[in-house]
Structures are given as structure tokens and as C-alpha cells.
XYZ file of C-alpha atoms in Angstrom:
338
model
C 20.823 -9.711 11.137
C 17.009 -8.582 11.274
C 13.948 -11.338 11.984
C 11.667 -11.484 9.821
C 9.136 -8.999 9.902
C 6.316 -10.892 10.885
C 8.100 -13.084 13.231
C 9.253 -10.288 14.937
C 5.508 -9.192 15.125
C 4.781 -12.768 16.446
C 7.528 -12.283 19.653
C 6.276 -8.950 20.290
C 2.182 -9.944 20.794
C 3.494 -12.808 22.612
C 5.298 -10.667 25.217
C 2.689 -8.054 25.173
C 0.094 -10.874 25.971
C 2.295 -11.729 28.893
C 2.760 -8.283 29.966
C -1.172 -7.833 30.067
C -1.695 -11.721 31.716
C 0.600 -10.246 34.515
C -0.434 -7.109 35.122
C -4.366 -7.422 34.472
C -4.375 -3.674 32.159
C -4.100 -2.513 29.014
C -0.997 -1.280 27.604
C -2.286 0.960 25.406
C -4.027 3.405 28.053
C -7.390 5.162 27.958
C -9.248 6.159 24.963
C -12.181 7.927 24.994
C -12.996 6.650 22.097
C -13.618 3.023 22.960
C -11.749 0.462 20.182
C -11.648 0.981 16.853
C -12.877 -2.437 16.161
C -9.532 -3.968 15.397
C -9.071 -7.635 15.761
C -8.148 -10.529 17.488
C -4.851 -12.974 16.666
C -6.419 -14.597 14.349
C -7.683 -11.191 12.637
C -11.098 -11.874 13.691
C -13.221 -9.483 14.887
C -14.692 -7.590 18.881
C -16.799 -6.843 20.085
C -17.550 -3.385 19.881
C -16.398 -1.451 23.008
C -13.697 -3.829 23.284
C -10.430 -3.239 24.632
C -7.502 -4.977 21.972
C -3.974 -5.758 23.020
C -2.929 -8.315 21.132
C -1.842 -6.245 18.463
C -3.462 -7.279 14.767
C -2.417 -10.439 12.988
C -2.378 -9.429 9.556
C -1.126 -12.828 8.290
C -4.107 -13.218 6.705
C -3.798 -10.623 4.437
C -0.028 -11.063 3.264
C -1.064 -13.341 -0.168
C -5.125 -13.638 0.730
C -6.581 -15.894 -1.904
C -8.649 -13.540 -4.426
C -7.291 -10.552 -6.196
C -7.173 -6.865 -4.011
C -9.762 -5.252 -5.980
C -8.250 -0.979 -5.441
C -8.561 2.408 -5.659
C -7.385 6.256 -5.454
C -10.751 8.252 -5.083
C -10.410 12.057 -4.591
C -11.231 12.113 -0.879
C -11.425 9.087 0.803
C -11.100 7.434 2.550
C -11.319 10.319 4.964
C -14.720 11.301 3.640
C -15.900 8.322 1.669
C -18.646 9.738 -0.885
C -16.140 9.199 -3.600
C -15.392 5.835 -2.994
C -19.539 5.152 -2.810
C -19.812 7.045 -6.008
C -16.817 4.692 -7.572
C -18.800 1.793 -6.159
C -21.678 2.326 -7.722
C -20.043 3.823 -11.419
C -17.459 0.477 -11.352
C -20.544 -1.823 -9.785
C -18.201 -3.748 -7.232
C -16.816 -1.736 -3.434
C -13.347 -1.707 -3.829
C -11.700 -3.630 -0.238
C -8.290 -1.288 -1.049
C -8.063 2.094 -0.379
C -5.696 4.699 -1.318
C -5.013 7.748 -0.104
C -1.450 10.166 -0.043
C -0.240 11.714 2.998
C 2.871 14.259 3.992
C 5.884 13.704 6.051
C 4.639 15.402 9.673
C 0.933 14.896 8.711
C -0.856 12.782 10.855
C -2.164 9.678 11.184
C -5.947 9.894 9.323
C -6.858 7.248 11.956
C -10.670 8.293 11.387
C -10.147 7.337 7.401
C -9.089 4.148 8.430
C -11.962 3.128 10.077
C -14.092 4.613 8.160
C -12.515 2.374 5.277
C -13.155 -0.437 7.713
C -15.892 -0.516 8.148
C -16.914 -0.629 4.488
C -14.964 -3.959 4.286
C -11.392 -2.225 2.642
C -7.960 -2.296 3.457
C -6.088 1.288 4.122
C -3.199 1.687 2.528
C -1.155 4.861 3.316
C 1.382 6.507 0.406
C 3.013 8.689 2.775
C 5.837 11.607 1.111
C 8.645 13.065 2.838
C 8.388 16.261 1.178
C 10.262 18.230 3.897
C 12.325 16.384 5.150
C 15.404 14.257 3.818
C 15.852 10.648 4.262
C 19.675 11.388 6.107
C 17.650 13.044 8.636
C 14.998 10.832 9.220
C 17.544 7.894 9.242
C 20.057 10.128 12.032
C 16.023 10.124 14.476
C 15.815 13.875 13.526
C 12.074 12.747 13.188
C 12.013 10.281 16.140
C 9.060 12.690 17.642
C 6.312 12.703 15.235
C 7.823 9.114 13.893
C 7.525 7.824 17.217
C 4.038 9.430 17.818
C 2.799 8.608 14.165
C 3.071 4.746 15.354
C 1.739 4.917 18.753
C -1.202 6.557 16.891
C -1.375 3.388 13.989
C -0.830 0.899 17.214
C -3.169 2.441 19.029
C -6.036 2.600 16.829
C -5.395 -1.796 16.305
C -6.794 -1.907 12.595
C -4.182 -3.541 9.457
C -2.869 -0.283 7.619
C -0.319 -0.928 4.364
C 2.611 1.269 4.632
C 4.811 2.994 1.321
C 6.800 5.410 2.558
C 8.476 7.360 -0.151
C 7.020 5.356 -3.281
C 8.991 6.113 -7.184
C 12.550 6.612 -5.274
C 13.800 4.847 -8.556
C 12.543 8.614 -9.999
C 14.715 11.557 -10.553
C 10.919 13.174 -10.630
C 10.986 13.115 -6.260
C 12.133 15.205 -3.910
C 13.182 11.836 -2.193
C 14.265 10.053 -5.575
C 17.692 10.085 -7.015
C 18.005 13.835 -7.726
C 18.438 14.002 -3.915
C 18.964 11.199 -2.054
C 21.259 7.733 -2.569
C 20.388 4.260 -2.168
C 22.256 3.331 1.546
C 20.227 6.482 2.844
C 16.686 5.682 1.988
C 17.325 2.078 3.118
C 18.766 3.724 6.274
C 15.480 5.529 6.749
C 13.230 2.914 5.526
C 14.703 0.664 8.395
C 14.456 3.306 10.633
C 11.526 4.075 10.248
C 9.578 -0.034 10.668
C 12.232 0.136 13.777
C 10.434 2.327 15.167
C 6.659 0.570 14.618
C 8.262 -2.005 15.756
C 9.625 -0.278 19.156
C 5.509 0.958 19.831
C 4.781 -2.593 19.523
C 2.520 -1.247 15.538
C 3.176 -4.680 14.240
C -0.557 -3.577 12.173
C 1.073 -2.286 9.084
C 2.341 -4.883 6.478
C 4.888 -2.646 4.188
C 4.592 -2.124 1.090
C 8.479 -0.933 -1.280
C 6.888 0.795 -3.772
C 9.515 1.869 -7.339
C 8.102 3.151 -10.472
C 8.576 0.953 -13.235
C 12.409 0.711 -14.564
C 11.319 1.407 -17.897
C 11.683 5.357 -18.202
C 14.653 5.129 -15.051
C 16.551 2.047 -16.382
C 19.937 2.804 -15.633
C 19.003 2.810 -11.768
C 19.118 -0.449 -10.446
C 16.783 -1.214 -7.948
C 18.443 -3.609 -5.296
C 20.273 -1.412 -3.862
C 17.307 0.699 -2.591
C 16.055 -2.782 -0.903
C 15.798 -2.322 2.879
C 15.672 -6.564 3.303
C 13.112 -9.739 3.348
C 13.026 -8.544 6.562
C 11.368 -5.260 6.623
C 8.393 -5.371 3.874
C 5.984 -7.394 3.501
C 4.619 -6.535 -0.143
C 6.153 -5.160 -4.026
C 3.801 -2.374 -5.235
C 5.161 -1.308 -8.347
C 3.792 1.523 -9.821
C 3.102 2.124 -14.026
C 0.688 3.246 -16.119
C -0.355 3.135 -19.608
C 0.214 5.790 -21.823
C 0.739 6.452 -25.294
C 5.000 5.835 -24.900
C 4.074 2.368 -23.187
C 2.717 -0.165 -25.659
C 0.291 -1.631 -25.016
C 1.274 -5.233 -23.792
C 1.125 -6.374 -19.746
C 4.692 -7.097 -20.096
C 6.109 -4.527 -22.066
C 4.678 -2.016 -18.635
C 5.250 -4.901 -15.616
C 7.673 -6.858 -16.979
C 11.180 -5.400 -17.121
C 10.812 -4.028 -12.697
C 9.115 -7.537 -11.574
C 12.472 -9.498 -13.802
C 14.874 -7.345 -11.730
C 12.990 -6.987 -8.601
C 12.641 -11.724 -8.357
C 16.597 -11.294 -9.019
C 16.255 -10.185 -4.946
C 13.120 -11.065 -3.726
C 10.379 -13.325 -3.736
C 7.641 -10.760 -2.154
C 4.491 -10.526 -3.487
C 3.634 -7.751 -5.712
C 1.055 -5.500 -6.532
C -0.505 -2.743 -8.362
C 0.157 -0.228 -6.347
C -0.705 2.333 -8.823
C -2.229 1.363 -12.257
C -4.029 3.467 -14.678
C -4.821 4.085 -18.809
C -4.568 6.935 -20.471
C -7.642 7.898 -22.643
C -7.585 7.167 -26.053
C -8.646 4.575 -28.431
C -6.680 1.679 -26.928
C -8.347 1.928 -23.110
C -10.640 -0.544 -23.921
C -7.623 -3.112 -24.210
C -5.286 -1.869 -21.953
C -7.889 -2.224 -19.393
C -8.841 -5.932 -20.587
C -5.023 -6.803 -20.576
C -5.113 -5.178 -17.028
C -7.666 -7.749 -15.346
C -6.675 -10.775 -17.514
C -3.000 -10.692 -16.399
C -3.209 -9.614 -12.789
C -5.691 -12.942 -12.358
C -3.726 -15.373 -14.104
C -0.210 -14.569 -12.686
C -0.660 -15.738 -8.455
C 2.216 -14.324 -7.341
C 0.161 -10.282 -7.705
C -2.083 -9.753 -5.075
C -4.297 -6.784 -7.688
C -4.297 -4.109 -8.474
C -4.714 -0.147 -7.529
C -7.058 2.251 -10.106
C -5.490 5.789 -9.511
C -9.318 7.706 -10.461
C -7.473 11.005 -10.365
C -6.894 13.741 -12.862
C -3.292 13.816 -12.255
C -1.396 15.233 -15.733
C -3.720 12.988 -17.868
C -7.126 12.195 -16.707
C -6.977 8.611 -15.689
C -10.825 8.275 -14.273
C -12.703 5.724 -15.922
C -15.232 8.197 -16.156
C -13.555 10.182 -18.875
C -13.602 7.049 -21.051
C -18.024 5.847 -21.308
C -16.765 2.928 -23.457
C -13.722 2.324 -21.917
C -15.824 1.862 -17.853
C -17.958 -0.371 -19.469
C -15.805 -2.928 -19.547
C -13.771 -2.227 -16.819
C -17.248 -3.044 -15.335
C -17.666 -5.994 -17.034
C -14.411 -7.216 -16.356
C -14.762 -6.092 -12.071
C -18.123 -7.969 -11.723
C -15.369 -11.711 -11.291
C -15.455 -12.883 -8.796
C -11.210 -13.342 -8.513
C -11.183 -8.876 -7.964
C -12.195 -8.303 -3.895
C -12.812 -9.873 -0.936
C -14.009 -9.163 2.650
C -10.171 -7.827 4.303
C -11.998 -8.660 7.184
C -12.455 -12.645 6.253
C -9.859 -12.797 3.990
């Protein structure tokens, strides 16, 4: 039976500290670029140029008092131009930025630094397009996996990783047509353990099913890796013409099913409302429902034109409503000082 994720984190941190005390040197090796601005054990900042050896403590970020106000915008966080334009448009800086990476891509340390410099946490949606989950679980990508995990550890800033999201859908290459729950769980656990082995405990792990409404026959519990491997449950769901105009109609069935096997906090990892007459009302329901639910950490608005135009700028009246509601102090906070 695995130790809980954060129990293992504490153990790894303690071991690293002891080793450093005995050796008087860093375990990270030389880095010409210097540190990334990681935190001390309490999550605070270290002075610029200091070598940080203890993994950044993500505990304060797991259940903050205020809500995450997130966004997925074009180019961010590797380029922050879209982020700044979005911030100006909605009147508030998102403190959680989501971007998408394929299995085989390198870790975007520059992007994570960029986001952190704007007081924002980065969420990586890591998508295994060209590799089977069975092969990942069997260790056939271990060289890449170790390199990626080591880069995350070396940067030593908090990062959220969502691996193989929407796994309960038939439309993804890692979805129900191509893999089994057993292979999904085995791959997830193998990846998680690879990060633990290199000391990359500065990761928040988000397990991210699509809402069950379009795939009601697929049960979620067999895909769950276990509480020791998951920190957040990231729900993915959108208000569309087919989805009723109510929060519980969109997210309720998934939330209720998840609550039968875990009490991990939830976040709306991807959401948006389709343009149209209902969009203002959908946005009102989004803010009101997230604010009212103590177990919902916040949301990430998918501000892309993909399959539908989810961008806020596509609906000026809805944008004004979003901007008004975003001014609520309950949404957004400095992730450096949660």
C-alpha cells in the first residue's frame, strides 16, 4: 500500500536535507542559469541567486482559502503576450495558467518561470498522443520520463500536472477505445513514482476526467490511481447547446460519482460557455456555483477558438458580465503567498 503523496514528499525532503547536511553540497548539480526562484520548506521565496535544495512545498497551494482564477490562452506561458491581453480584457490577472504538451515534449521551464513571475501557477496538460499507456507503464519511455521529472525538480517551482485528461472519453488516443483502466492506472502510478524517485515532489497531480454526461456507461472508479497518487480532481466540462443551463446539470453527475471513492478537492480544469443568448447566464452560474462550493478550488476558462469559439471576446455582453464577476475578491490570489 503506497504512502500518501504528501507523506512521501515530507520523507523525501527530510532525506535530502540530511544528505545535504552531511555532504555540504547541492544534489542538483551545477546550473549556469542559477535557481528558478523556488521556495523554502514553507513555500516562501529564497533570495535571488541562492541554490535551493529542498523541494518546494506545495501544501499551501492544495487547498487555499481563495479560489483559483485560471485561464488557458494562446501562447501562454511560454509567451505572456496573450496572458497580458487576457488580463487587461477581464480586469484581473489569472493566477493559474494551463498549457498543453505532448508526451515527448521537453518541460517548459521558461514558461513556468514566466508564469511565476506574474504570480501565477502553471498547469501542464500532458497528452500521450504517440505512445501507448501500456508502454509507459512497462517503462519503455523511462529515459524521457526521468529527464522530464529531473527538469521539473531542478526548476523547483510548483507545477500542476494533468496526465492523459479526458481518459474516460472515446475521442482521445488514450481513451476508452485504445486502453484499459488497468493500463491507465499503471501508467499514472509509474509516472508518479518516477517523479518521486528524482525528488520532484514540487508537483500537484490533477486527475482529470471529462464530465460523464456524454459517456454515462464509463465508470470512473476503475480509472482512479488512488489517493496516494492524486492531489486534485480536475473536472472538464463545457456549457453547450446540449448541456442544460445549470451547474448541477453539467457537473453534478460527475461530482457525485467521484465522491463515492475520493474526497480530494476538485477544480474545473477546463470550462467555458458556448457563445449565444445563454452565455451571460452560464457565466453567472459558473461564478456563483464555484464561489458557493467550499470543495471547489476554482476554474480555468478555456479561451480558445477550437471546435467552438470559447473566447470571451467573441461575446461583448458576456465579457462584461465575466469582468464584473471576476472583480470578486474571492477569485484570485498571489500563489507565492497563498
